[in-house]
XYZ file of C-alpha atoms in Angstrom:
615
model
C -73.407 -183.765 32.327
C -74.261 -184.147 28.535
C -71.708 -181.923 26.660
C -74.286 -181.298 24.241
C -76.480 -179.590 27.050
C -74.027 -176.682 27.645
C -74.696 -173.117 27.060
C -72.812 -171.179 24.987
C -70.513 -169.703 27.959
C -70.485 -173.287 29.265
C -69.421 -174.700 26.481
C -66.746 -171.508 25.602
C -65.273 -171.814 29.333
C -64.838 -176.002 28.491
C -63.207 -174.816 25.250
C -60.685 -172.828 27.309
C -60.270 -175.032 29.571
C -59.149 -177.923 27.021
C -56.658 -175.453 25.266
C -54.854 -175.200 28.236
C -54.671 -178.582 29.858
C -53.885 -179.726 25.423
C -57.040 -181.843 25.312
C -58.319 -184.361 28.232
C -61.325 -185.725 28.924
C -64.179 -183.601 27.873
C -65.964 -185.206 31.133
C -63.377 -184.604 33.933
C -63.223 -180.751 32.482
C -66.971 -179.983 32.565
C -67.024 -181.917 36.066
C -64.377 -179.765 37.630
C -66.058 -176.319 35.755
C -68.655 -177.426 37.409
C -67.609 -177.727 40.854
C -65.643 -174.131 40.418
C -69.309 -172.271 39.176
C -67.391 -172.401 35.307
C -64.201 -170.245 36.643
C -61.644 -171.519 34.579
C -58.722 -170.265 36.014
C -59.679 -171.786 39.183
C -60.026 -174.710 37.546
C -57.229 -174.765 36.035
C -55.557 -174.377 39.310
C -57.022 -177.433 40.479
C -55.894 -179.638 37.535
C -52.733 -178.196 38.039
C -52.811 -178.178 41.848
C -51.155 -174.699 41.882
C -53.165 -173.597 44.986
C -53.474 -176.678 46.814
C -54.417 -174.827 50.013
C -57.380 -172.585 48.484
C -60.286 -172.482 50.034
C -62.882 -174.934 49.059
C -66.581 -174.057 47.829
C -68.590 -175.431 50.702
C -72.388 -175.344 50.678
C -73.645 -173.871 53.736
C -76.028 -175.814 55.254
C -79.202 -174.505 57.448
C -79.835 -175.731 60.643
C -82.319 -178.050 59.494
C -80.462 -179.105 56.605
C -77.658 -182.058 56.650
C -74.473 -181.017 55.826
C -72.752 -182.252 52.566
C -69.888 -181.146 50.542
C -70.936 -179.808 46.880
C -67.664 -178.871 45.353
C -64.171 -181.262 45.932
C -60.695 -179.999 44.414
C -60.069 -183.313 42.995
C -57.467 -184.270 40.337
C -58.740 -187.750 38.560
C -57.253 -186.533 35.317
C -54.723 -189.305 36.011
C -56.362 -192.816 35.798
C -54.829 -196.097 35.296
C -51.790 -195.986 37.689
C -50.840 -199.075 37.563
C -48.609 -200.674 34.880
C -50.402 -203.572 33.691
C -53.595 -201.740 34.185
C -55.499 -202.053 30.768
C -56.009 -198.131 29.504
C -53.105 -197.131 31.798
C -51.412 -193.887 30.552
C -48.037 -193.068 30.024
C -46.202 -189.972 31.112
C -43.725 -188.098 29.644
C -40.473 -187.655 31.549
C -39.905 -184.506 33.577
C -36.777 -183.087 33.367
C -35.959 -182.471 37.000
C -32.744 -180.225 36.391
C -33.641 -178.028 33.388
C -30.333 -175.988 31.451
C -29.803 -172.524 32.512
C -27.460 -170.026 32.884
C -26.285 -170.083 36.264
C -26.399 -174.069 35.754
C -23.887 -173.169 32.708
C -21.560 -171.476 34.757
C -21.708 -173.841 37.899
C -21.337 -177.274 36.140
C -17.470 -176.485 35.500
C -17.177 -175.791 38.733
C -18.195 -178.980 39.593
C -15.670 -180.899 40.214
C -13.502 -178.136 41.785
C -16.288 -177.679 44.482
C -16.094 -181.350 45.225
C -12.431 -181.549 45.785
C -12.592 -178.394 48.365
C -15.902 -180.093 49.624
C -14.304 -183.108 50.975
C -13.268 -181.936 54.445
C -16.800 -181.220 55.132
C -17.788 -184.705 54.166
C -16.370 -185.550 58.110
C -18.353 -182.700 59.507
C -21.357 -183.768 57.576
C -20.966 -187.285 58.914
C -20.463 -185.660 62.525
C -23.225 -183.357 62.547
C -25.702 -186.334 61.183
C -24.182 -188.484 64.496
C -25.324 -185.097 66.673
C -28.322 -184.472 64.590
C -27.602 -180.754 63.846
C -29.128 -179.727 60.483
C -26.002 -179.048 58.307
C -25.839 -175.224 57.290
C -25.787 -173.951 53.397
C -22.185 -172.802 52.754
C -21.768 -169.763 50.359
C -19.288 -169.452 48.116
C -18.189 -166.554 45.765
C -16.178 -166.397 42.506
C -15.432 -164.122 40.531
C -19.024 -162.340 41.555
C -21.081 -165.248 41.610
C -22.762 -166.489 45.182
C -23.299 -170.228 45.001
C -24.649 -172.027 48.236
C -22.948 -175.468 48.306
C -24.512 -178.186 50.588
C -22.352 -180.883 50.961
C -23.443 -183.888 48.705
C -24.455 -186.911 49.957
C -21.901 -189.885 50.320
C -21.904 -192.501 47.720
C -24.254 -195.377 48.552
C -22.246 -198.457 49.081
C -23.283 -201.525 46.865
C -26.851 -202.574 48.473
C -29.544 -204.378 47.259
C -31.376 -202.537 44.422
C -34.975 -204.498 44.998
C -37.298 -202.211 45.280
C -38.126 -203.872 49.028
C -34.921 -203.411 50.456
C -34.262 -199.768 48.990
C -38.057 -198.805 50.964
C -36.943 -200.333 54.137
C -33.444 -198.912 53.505
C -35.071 -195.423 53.373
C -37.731 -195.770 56.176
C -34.267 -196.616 58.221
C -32.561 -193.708 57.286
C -35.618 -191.063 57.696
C -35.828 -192.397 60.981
C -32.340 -191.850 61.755
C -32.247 -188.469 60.043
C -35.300 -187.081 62.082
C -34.717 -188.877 65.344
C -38.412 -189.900 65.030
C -39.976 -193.559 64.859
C -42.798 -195.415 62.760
C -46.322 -194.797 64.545
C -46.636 -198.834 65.145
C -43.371 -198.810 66.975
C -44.543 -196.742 69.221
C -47.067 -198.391 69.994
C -44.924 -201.535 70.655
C -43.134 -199.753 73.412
C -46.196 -198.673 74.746
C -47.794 -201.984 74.720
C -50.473 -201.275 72.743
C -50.431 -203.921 70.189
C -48.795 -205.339 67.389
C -47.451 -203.574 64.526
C -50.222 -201.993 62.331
C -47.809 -202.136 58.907
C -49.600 -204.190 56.268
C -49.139 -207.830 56.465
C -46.072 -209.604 54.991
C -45.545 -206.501 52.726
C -44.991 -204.382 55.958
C -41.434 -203.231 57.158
C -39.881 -204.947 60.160
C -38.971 -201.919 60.872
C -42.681 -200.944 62.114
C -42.635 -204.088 63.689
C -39.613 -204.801 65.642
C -39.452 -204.850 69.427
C -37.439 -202.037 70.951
C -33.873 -203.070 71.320
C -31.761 -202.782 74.646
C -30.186 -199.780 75.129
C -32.748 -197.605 72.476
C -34.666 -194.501 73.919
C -38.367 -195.073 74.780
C -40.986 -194.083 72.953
C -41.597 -190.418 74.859
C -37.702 -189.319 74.490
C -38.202 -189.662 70.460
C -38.080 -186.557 68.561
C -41.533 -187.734 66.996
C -43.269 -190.221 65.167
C -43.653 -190.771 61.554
C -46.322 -192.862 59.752
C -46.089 -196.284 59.143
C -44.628 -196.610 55.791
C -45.579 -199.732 53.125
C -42.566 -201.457 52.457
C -42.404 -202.989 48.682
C -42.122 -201.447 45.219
C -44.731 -198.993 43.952
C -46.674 -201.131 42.067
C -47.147 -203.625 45.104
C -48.446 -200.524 47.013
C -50.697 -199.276 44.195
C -52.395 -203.005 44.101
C -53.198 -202.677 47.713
C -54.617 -199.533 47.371
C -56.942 -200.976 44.499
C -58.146 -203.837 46.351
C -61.859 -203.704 46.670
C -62.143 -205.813 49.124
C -59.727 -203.742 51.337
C -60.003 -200.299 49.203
C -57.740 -197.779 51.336
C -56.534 -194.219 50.626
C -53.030 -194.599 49.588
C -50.436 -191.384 50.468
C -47.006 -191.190 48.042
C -44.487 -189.425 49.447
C -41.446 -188.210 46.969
C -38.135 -186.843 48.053
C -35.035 -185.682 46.737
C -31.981 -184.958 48.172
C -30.478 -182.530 46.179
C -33.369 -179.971 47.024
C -32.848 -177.725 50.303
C -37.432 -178.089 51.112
C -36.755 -181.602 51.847
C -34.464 -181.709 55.150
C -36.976 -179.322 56.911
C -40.389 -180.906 54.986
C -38.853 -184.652 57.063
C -38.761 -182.717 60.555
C -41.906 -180.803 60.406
C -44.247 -182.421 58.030
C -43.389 -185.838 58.049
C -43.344 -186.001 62.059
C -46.236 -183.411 62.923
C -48.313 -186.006 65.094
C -51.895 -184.105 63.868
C -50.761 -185.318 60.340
C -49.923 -188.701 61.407
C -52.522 -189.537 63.434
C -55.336 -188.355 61.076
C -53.961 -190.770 58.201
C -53.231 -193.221 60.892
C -57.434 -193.001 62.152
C -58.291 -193.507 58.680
C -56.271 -196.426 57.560
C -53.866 -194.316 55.170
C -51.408 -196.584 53.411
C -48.244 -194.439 53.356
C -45.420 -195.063 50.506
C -42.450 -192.954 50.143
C -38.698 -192.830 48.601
C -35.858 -191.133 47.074
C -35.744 -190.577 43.334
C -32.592 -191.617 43.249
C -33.775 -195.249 43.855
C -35.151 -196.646 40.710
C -38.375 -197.693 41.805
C -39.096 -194.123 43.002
C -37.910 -192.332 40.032
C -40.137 -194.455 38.267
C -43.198 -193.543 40.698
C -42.135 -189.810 40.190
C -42.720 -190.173 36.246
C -45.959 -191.580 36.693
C -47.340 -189.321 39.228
C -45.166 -185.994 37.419
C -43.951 -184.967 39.750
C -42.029 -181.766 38.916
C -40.487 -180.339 42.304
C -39.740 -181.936 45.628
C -40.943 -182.806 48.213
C -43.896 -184.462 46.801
C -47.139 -185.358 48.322
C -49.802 -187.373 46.516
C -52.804 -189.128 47.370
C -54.398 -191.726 45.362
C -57.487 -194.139 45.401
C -60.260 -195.539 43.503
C -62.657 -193.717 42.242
C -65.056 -194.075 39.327
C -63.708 -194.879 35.939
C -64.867 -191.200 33.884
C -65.605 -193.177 30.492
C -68.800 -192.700 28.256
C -69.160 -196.584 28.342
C -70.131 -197.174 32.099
C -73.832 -198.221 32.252
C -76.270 -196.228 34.649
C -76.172 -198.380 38.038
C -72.863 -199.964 37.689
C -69.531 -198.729 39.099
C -66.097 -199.803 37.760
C -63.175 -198.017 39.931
C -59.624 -197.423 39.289
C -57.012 -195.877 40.566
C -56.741 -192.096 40.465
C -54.518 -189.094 41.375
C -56.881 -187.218 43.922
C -53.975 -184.523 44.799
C -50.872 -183.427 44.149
C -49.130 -181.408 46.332
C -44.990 -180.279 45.666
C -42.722 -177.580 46.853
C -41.241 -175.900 50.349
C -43.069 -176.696 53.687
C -42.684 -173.554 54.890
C -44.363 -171.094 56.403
C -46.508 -173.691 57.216
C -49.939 -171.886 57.144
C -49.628 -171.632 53.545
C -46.833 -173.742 52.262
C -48.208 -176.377 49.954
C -46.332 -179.481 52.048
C -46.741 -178.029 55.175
C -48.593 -180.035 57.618
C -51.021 -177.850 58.740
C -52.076 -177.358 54.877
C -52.044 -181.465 54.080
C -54.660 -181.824 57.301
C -56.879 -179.110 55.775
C -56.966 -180.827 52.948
C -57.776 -184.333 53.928
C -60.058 -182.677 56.547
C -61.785 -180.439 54.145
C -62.204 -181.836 51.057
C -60.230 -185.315 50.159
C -61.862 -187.442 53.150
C -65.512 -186.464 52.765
C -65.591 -187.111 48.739
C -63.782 -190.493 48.909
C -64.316 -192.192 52.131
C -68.026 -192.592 51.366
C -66.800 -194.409 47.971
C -64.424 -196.681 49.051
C -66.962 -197.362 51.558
C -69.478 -198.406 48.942
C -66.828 -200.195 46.962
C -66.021 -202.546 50.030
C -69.837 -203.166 50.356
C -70.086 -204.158 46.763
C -66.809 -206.346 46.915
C -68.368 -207.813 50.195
C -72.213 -208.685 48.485
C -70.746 -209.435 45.320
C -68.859 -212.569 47.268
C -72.019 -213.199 48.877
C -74.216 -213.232 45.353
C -71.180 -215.743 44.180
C -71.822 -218.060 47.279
C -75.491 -217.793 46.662
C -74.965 -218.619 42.958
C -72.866 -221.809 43.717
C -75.518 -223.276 45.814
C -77.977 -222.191 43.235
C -76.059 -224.111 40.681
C -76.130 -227.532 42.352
C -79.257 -228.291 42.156
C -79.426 -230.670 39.109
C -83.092 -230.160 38.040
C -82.689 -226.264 38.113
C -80.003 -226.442 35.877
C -81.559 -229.038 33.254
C -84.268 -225.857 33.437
C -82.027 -223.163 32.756
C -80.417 -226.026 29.838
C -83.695 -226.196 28.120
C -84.390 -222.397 28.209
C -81.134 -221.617 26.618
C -81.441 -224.218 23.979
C -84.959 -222.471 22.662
C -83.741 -219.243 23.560
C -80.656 -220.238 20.879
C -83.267 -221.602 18.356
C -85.439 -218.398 18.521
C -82.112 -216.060 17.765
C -81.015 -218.314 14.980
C -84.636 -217.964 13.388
C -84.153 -213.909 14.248
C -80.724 -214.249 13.035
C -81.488 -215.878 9.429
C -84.877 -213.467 9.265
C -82.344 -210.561 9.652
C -79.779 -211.480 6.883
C -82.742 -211.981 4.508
C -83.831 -208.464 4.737
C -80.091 -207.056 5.301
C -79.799 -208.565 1.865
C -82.601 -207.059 0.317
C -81.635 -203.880 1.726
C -77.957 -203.876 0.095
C -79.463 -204.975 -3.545
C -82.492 -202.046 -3.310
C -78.954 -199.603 -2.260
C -77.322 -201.286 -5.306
C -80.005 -200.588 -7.417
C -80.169 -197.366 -6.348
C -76.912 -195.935 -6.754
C -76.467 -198.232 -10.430
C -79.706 -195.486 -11.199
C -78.214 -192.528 -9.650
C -74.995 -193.342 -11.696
C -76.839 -193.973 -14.521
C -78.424 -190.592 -14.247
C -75.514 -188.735 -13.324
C -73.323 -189.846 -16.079
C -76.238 -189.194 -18.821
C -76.269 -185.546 -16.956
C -72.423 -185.460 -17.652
C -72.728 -186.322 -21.595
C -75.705 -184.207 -21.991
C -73.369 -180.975 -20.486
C -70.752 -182.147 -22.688
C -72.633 -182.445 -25.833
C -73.966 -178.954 -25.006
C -70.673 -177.772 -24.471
C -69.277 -178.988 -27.684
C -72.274 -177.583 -29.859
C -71.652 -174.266 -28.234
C -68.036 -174.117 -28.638
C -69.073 -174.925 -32.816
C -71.364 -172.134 -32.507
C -69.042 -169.587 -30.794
C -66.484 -170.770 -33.413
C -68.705 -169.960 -36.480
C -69.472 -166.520 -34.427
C -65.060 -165.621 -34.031
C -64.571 -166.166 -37.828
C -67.756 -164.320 -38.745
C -66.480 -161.348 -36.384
C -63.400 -161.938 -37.584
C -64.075 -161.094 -41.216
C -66.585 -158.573 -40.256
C -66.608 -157.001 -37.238
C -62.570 -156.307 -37.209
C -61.602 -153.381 -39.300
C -58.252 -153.139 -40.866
C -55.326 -151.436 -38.996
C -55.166 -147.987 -39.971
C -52.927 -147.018 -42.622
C -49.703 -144.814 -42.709
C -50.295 -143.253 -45.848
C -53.907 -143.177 -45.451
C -55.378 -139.716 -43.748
C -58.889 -141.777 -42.438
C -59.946 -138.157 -39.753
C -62.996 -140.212 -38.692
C -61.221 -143.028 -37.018
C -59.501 -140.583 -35.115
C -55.934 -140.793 -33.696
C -54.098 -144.617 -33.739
C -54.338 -146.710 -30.606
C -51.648 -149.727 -30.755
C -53.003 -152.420 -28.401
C -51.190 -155.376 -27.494
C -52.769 -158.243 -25.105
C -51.451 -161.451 -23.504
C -53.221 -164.607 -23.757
C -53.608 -167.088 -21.004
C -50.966 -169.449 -22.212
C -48.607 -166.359 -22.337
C -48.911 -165.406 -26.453
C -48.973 -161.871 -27.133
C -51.522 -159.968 -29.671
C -50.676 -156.702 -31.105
C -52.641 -154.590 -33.423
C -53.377 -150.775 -34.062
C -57.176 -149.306 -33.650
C -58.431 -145.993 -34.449
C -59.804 -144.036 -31.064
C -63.209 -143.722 -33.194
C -63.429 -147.827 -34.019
C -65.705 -149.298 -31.564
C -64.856 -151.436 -28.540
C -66.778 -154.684 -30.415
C -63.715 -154.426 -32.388
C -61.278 -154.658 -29.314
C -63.394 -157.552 -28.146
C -63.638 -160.004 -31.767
C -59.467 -158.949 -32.064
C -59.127 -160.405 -28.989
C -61.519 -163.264 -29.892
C -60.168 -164.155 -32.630
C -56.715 -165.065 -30.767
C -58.391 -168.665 -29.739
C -58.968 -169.573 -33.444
C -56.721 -172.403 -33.891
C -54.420 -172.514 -36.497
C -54.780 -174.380 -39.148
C -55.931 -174.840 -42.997
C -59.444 -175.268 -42.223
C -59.471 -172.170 -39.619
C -58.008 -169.781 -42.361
C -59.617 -166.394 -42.831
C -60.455 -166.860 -46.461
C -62.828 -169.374 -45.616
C -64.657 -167.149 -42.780
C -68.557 -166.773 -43.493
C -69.141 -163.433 -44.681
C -72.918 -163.366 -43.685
C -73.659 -163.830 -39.950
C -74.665 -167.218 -38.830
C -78.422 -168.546 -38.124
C -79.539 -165.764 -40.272
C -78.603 -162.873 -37.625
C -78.750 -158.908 -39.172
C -75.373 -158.018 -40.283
C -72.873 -155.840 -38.208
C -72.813 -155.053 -34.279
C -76.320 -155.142 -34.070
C -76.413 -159.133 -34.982
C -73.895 -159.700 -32.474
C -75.999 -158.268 -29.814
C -79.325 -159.923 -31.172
C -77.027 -163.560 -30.815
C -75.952 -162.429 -27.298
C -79.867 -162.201 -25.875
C -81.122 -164.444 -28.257
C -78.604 -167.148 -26.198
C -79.104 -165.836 -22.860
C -75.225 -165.046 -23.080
C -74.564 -161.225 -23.077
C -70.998 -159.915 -22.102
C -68.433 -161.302 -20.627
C -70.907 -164.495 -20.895
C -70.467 -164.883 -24.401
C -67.092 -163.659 -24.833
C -66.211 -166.449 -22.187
C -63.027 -163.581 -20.942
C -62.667 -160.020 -20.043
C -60.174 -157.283 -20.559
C -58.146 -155.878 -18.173
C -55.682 -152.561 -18.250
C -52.390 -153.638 -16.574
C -51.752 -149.933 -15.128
C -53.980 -149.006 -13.782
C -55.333 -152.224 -12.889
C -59.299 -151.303 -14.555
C -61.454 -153.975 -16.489
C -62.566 -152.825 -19.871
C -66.548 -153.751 -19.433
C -67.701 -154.505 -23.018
C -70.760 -151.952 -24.196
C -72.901 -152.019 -27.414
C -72.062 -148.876 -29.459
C -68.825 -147.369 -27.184
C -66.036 -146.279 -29.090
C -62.453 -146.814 -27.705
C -61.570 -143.006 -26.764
C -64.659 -143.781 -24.427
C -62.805 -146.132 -22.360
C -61.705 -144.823 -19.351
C -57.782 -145.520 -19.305
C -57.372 -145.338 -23.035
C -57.823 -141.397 -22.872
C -54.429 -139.516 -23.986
C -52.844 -142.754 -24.925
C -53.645 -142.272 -28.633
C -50.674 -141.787 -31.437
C -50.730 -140.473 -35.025
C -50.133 -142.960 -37.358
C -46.973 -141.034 -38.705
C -45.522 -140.317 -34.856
C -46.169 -144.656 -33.414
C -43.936 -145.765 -37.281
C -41.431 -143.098 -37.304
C -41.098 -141.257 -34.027
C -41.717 -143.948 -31.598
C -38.041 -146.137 -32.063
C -37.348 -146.633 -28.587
C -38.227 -149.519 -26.053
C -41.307 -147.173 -24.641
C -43.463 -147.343 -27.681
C -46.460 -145.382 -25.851
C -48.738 -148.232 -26.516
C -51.473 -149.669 -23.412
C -52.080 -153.765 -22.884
C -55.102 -155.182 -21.722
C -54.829 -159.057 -20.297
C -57.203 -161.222 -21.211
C -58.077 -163.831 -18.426
């Protein structure tokens, strides 16, 4: 499905769904929405395979309809299993035995536990000898229950090949369960040879029964025929397409208490093993503490054991596969970890592992890797065909000539295709030279206008400078119609400071040109003796030509000024009006001082005077 075809809550439950498996393929996620009706929590659980056993969306067919399976809880998130597969993934290690507290406290206790533990080392090998399960010891100290199980002897120096350590833990499953292999079984029973998998099979599914061994009906059980090799050796013959097979991994771990009873129920149930047997299952398992299946456990993260897995080909999801053609890999189709127990429900239990394969994991893929084997087998046969095609001399001087004026005509569409490439990067030269060319004669003409109104605005500050400022009112000067004294001080942008005293009556125009008159530079040529005393471009004198200037520019306000005034407290702009005095200002009211009381009564740090910023 086209990603660009989703709804809105399509495409908001694919969003969701990406946060929380941290990205993936965009494809895999809308397939498994999909297959859910958009749920994404129960999709979620099927990435995840946290509810292995839930029940599967089935379509329910009529009676006169054929039955097929719509929806399949499959995991192919995971592609590229093996190691030298080009595209493979890697996985990040799972840390098995995470810190906590009760860890805290029971690693010192470590190596006191295994002194006191070594007298049950005997009765561990004993009760392995009688086959009794070995019982979790408690132990309390100091308030703290710990069940001890007896570790595990130390292996004696073996053979580390991955080979040897399979066969070596086939042997010891078998001895540990009282079951056999499926094929050995069968040997007894004189049903055949072994079944195991050519020279990569164990001799242990393959060896005749020796004198003085049990038959095959006084065996505990029987357990599937495992492949003997490393992981990577089983993951290629799972990946044959000649000879494409479901393959089942099977994890263990010793130091988890799920795994003794997951061996004697699970791994023996004969419905289990004879439904993977019926279907040509290739079976792989280990210990992680062998190398080769510590590795396998990184790859397929696994995070708790026992762990089940089940892998095949299956298409490749990538946007590049062409309509009609199918290029498998190797996938994770399920993941299944934790206790086997109770086994309706338990994720490893046997009776949920046949529902499974029953339900959902044979239907989907057995079809496939029965189409891949049909394509492996005609694509040999198309390669035979081709051969015999291919010796016949006179069809291949044919196919000689063809090619050679099939190369002539793409040289000749080759060389026609450069010429107008060619043309079409000098027109895009040209092009952009002109929109440069245009862009940077837009650039000086706003510059040039920039400059000649920065001249203009300059003429305008000195002329408002000399005119339109009065002087600062004077001590000894009673002047009743400018009203009470106003000292204003203002900071400029690059932090210099203003200060000057205004009668409540003077107008704010006057506010404004003081505080335009703070970006004249300084300077002999900027002095205030040399200021025009008649406004410029022949403007009527006073406030009114400053206003006729404003509209006659397009500039009125805060436009011409080019800044505004601001009270610091209260934070209030100071809006600049034609004709309003400075006791008009909001702000400014009961701020004003006598000229006598600001010079002579006013000595302290709070001179009673209000700043405006100018920004």
């Amino acid at each position: 499905m086209d990603p660009n075809s989703l709804s809105s809550s399509q495409r908001q439950a694919l969003d969701q769904l990406q946060v929380i498996t941290n990205g993936g393929d965009a494809e895999v996620a809308i397939s498994v929405l999909d297959s859910v009706s958009w749920d994404v929590q129960r999709a979620a659980d099927i990435i995840f395979d946290q509810n292995p056993s839930a029940p599967l969306s089935i379509s329910r067919p009529s009676e006169t309809t054929t039955t097929h399976v719509e929806n399949f809880d499959i995991d192919d998130s995971e592609q590229g299993l093996l190691g030298n597969e080009p595209g493979a993934r890697g996985f990040r290690r799972t840390n098995l035995y995470p810190s906590s507290p009760l860890l805290i406290v029971a690693r010192p206790l470590r190596f006191i536990l295994a002194i006191l533990a070594f007298p049950f080392h005997i009765l561990r090998t004993l009760f392995r000898l009688l086959r009794i399960p070995l019982p979790q010891l408690p132990l309390t100290l100091s308030g703290l229950t710990l069940y001890y199980r007896a570790p595990s002897a130390p292996r004696p120096e073996l053979k580390t090949d991955p080979r040897s350590a399979a066969e070596r833990w086939v042997r010891s499953l078998e001895e540990e369960t009282g079951a056999i292999c499926l094929s050995r079984v069968r040997s007894r029973s004189g049903d055949g040879a072994s079944t195991g998998v050519g020279p990569s099979s164990s001799s242990l599914t393959s060896r005749p029964a020796k004198q003085g061994e049990a038959a095959a009906d006084d065996c505990d059980g029987i357990l599937p025929d495992f492949f003997v090799g490393s992981y990577e050796e089983f993951a290629r013959t799972c990946a044959k397409e000649t000879d494409a097979r479901i393959g089942c991994v099977i994890l263990v771990s010793e130091e988890h208490d799920d795994v003794p009873e997951f061996k004697r129920s699970t791994l023996t149930d004969p419905t289990f093993v004879r439904l993977m047997q019926d279907n040509n299952f290739l079976v792989w398992g280990g210990d992680i503490r062998d190398r080769d299946a510590w590795s396998a456990s990184q790859k397929l993260q696994a995070t708790t054991y026992p762990f089940v897995a089940f892998v095949a080909l299956q298409p490749r999801r990538s946007p590049s596969s062409r309509a009609g053609t199918t290029q498998a890999t190797l996938t994770i189709l399920s993941r299944h970890q934790g206790p086997s127990i109770p086994a309706a429900s338990a994720p490893t239990s046997a009776k949920t592992l046949v529902s499974h394969l029953n339900d959902q994991l044979l239907p989907r893929v057995q079809p496939f890797l029965t189409r891949i084997r049909a394509q492996a087998v005609e694509r040999e046969n198309l390669k035979a065909l081709e051969s015999a095609q291919r010796e016949h001399e006179r069809a291949i001087r044919a196919e000689q000539d063809r090619a050679f004026a099939e190369s002539q005509r793409k040289d000749k569409d080759r060389i026609e295709a450069r010429i107008a490439e060619d043309r079409r990067v000098a027109e895009e030269a040209r092009r952009r030279e002109e929109a440069e060319r245009i862009e940077r004669e837009e650039a000086e003409r706003l510059q040039k206008e920039k400059e000649q109104w920065e001249t203009k605005r300059m003429i305008w500050r000195r002329w408002g400078r000399r005119t339109l400022l009065p002087r600062e009112p004077r001590p000894t000067l009673a002047e009743p119609a400018r009203g009470k004294t106003i000292r204003i001080g203002v900071r400029m942008p690059d932090g210099r400071r203003g200060v000057r005293f205004f009668g409540e009556g003077d107008s704010l125009t006057a506010v404004y040109a003081f505080v335009d008159t703070l970006f004249i530079p300084d300077g002999k040529e900027f002095s205030s003796d040399s200021d025009p005393a008649v406004p410029p471009e022949g403007a009527p004198s006073g406030e009114e030509g400053l206003v006729k200037a404003m509209y006659d520019a397009g500039r009125v306000g805060e436009d011409w000024w080019g800044f505004k005034l601001v009270l610091s407290y209260p934070r209030r702009d100071i809006i600049w009006e034609t004709g309003k005095r400075i006791a008009d200002v909001e702000g400014l009211k009961g701020k004003a001082k006598d000229i006598g009381e600001s010079k002579a009564g006013q000595q302290d740090e709070d001179d009673g005077y209000v700043t405006e910023e100018s920004d």
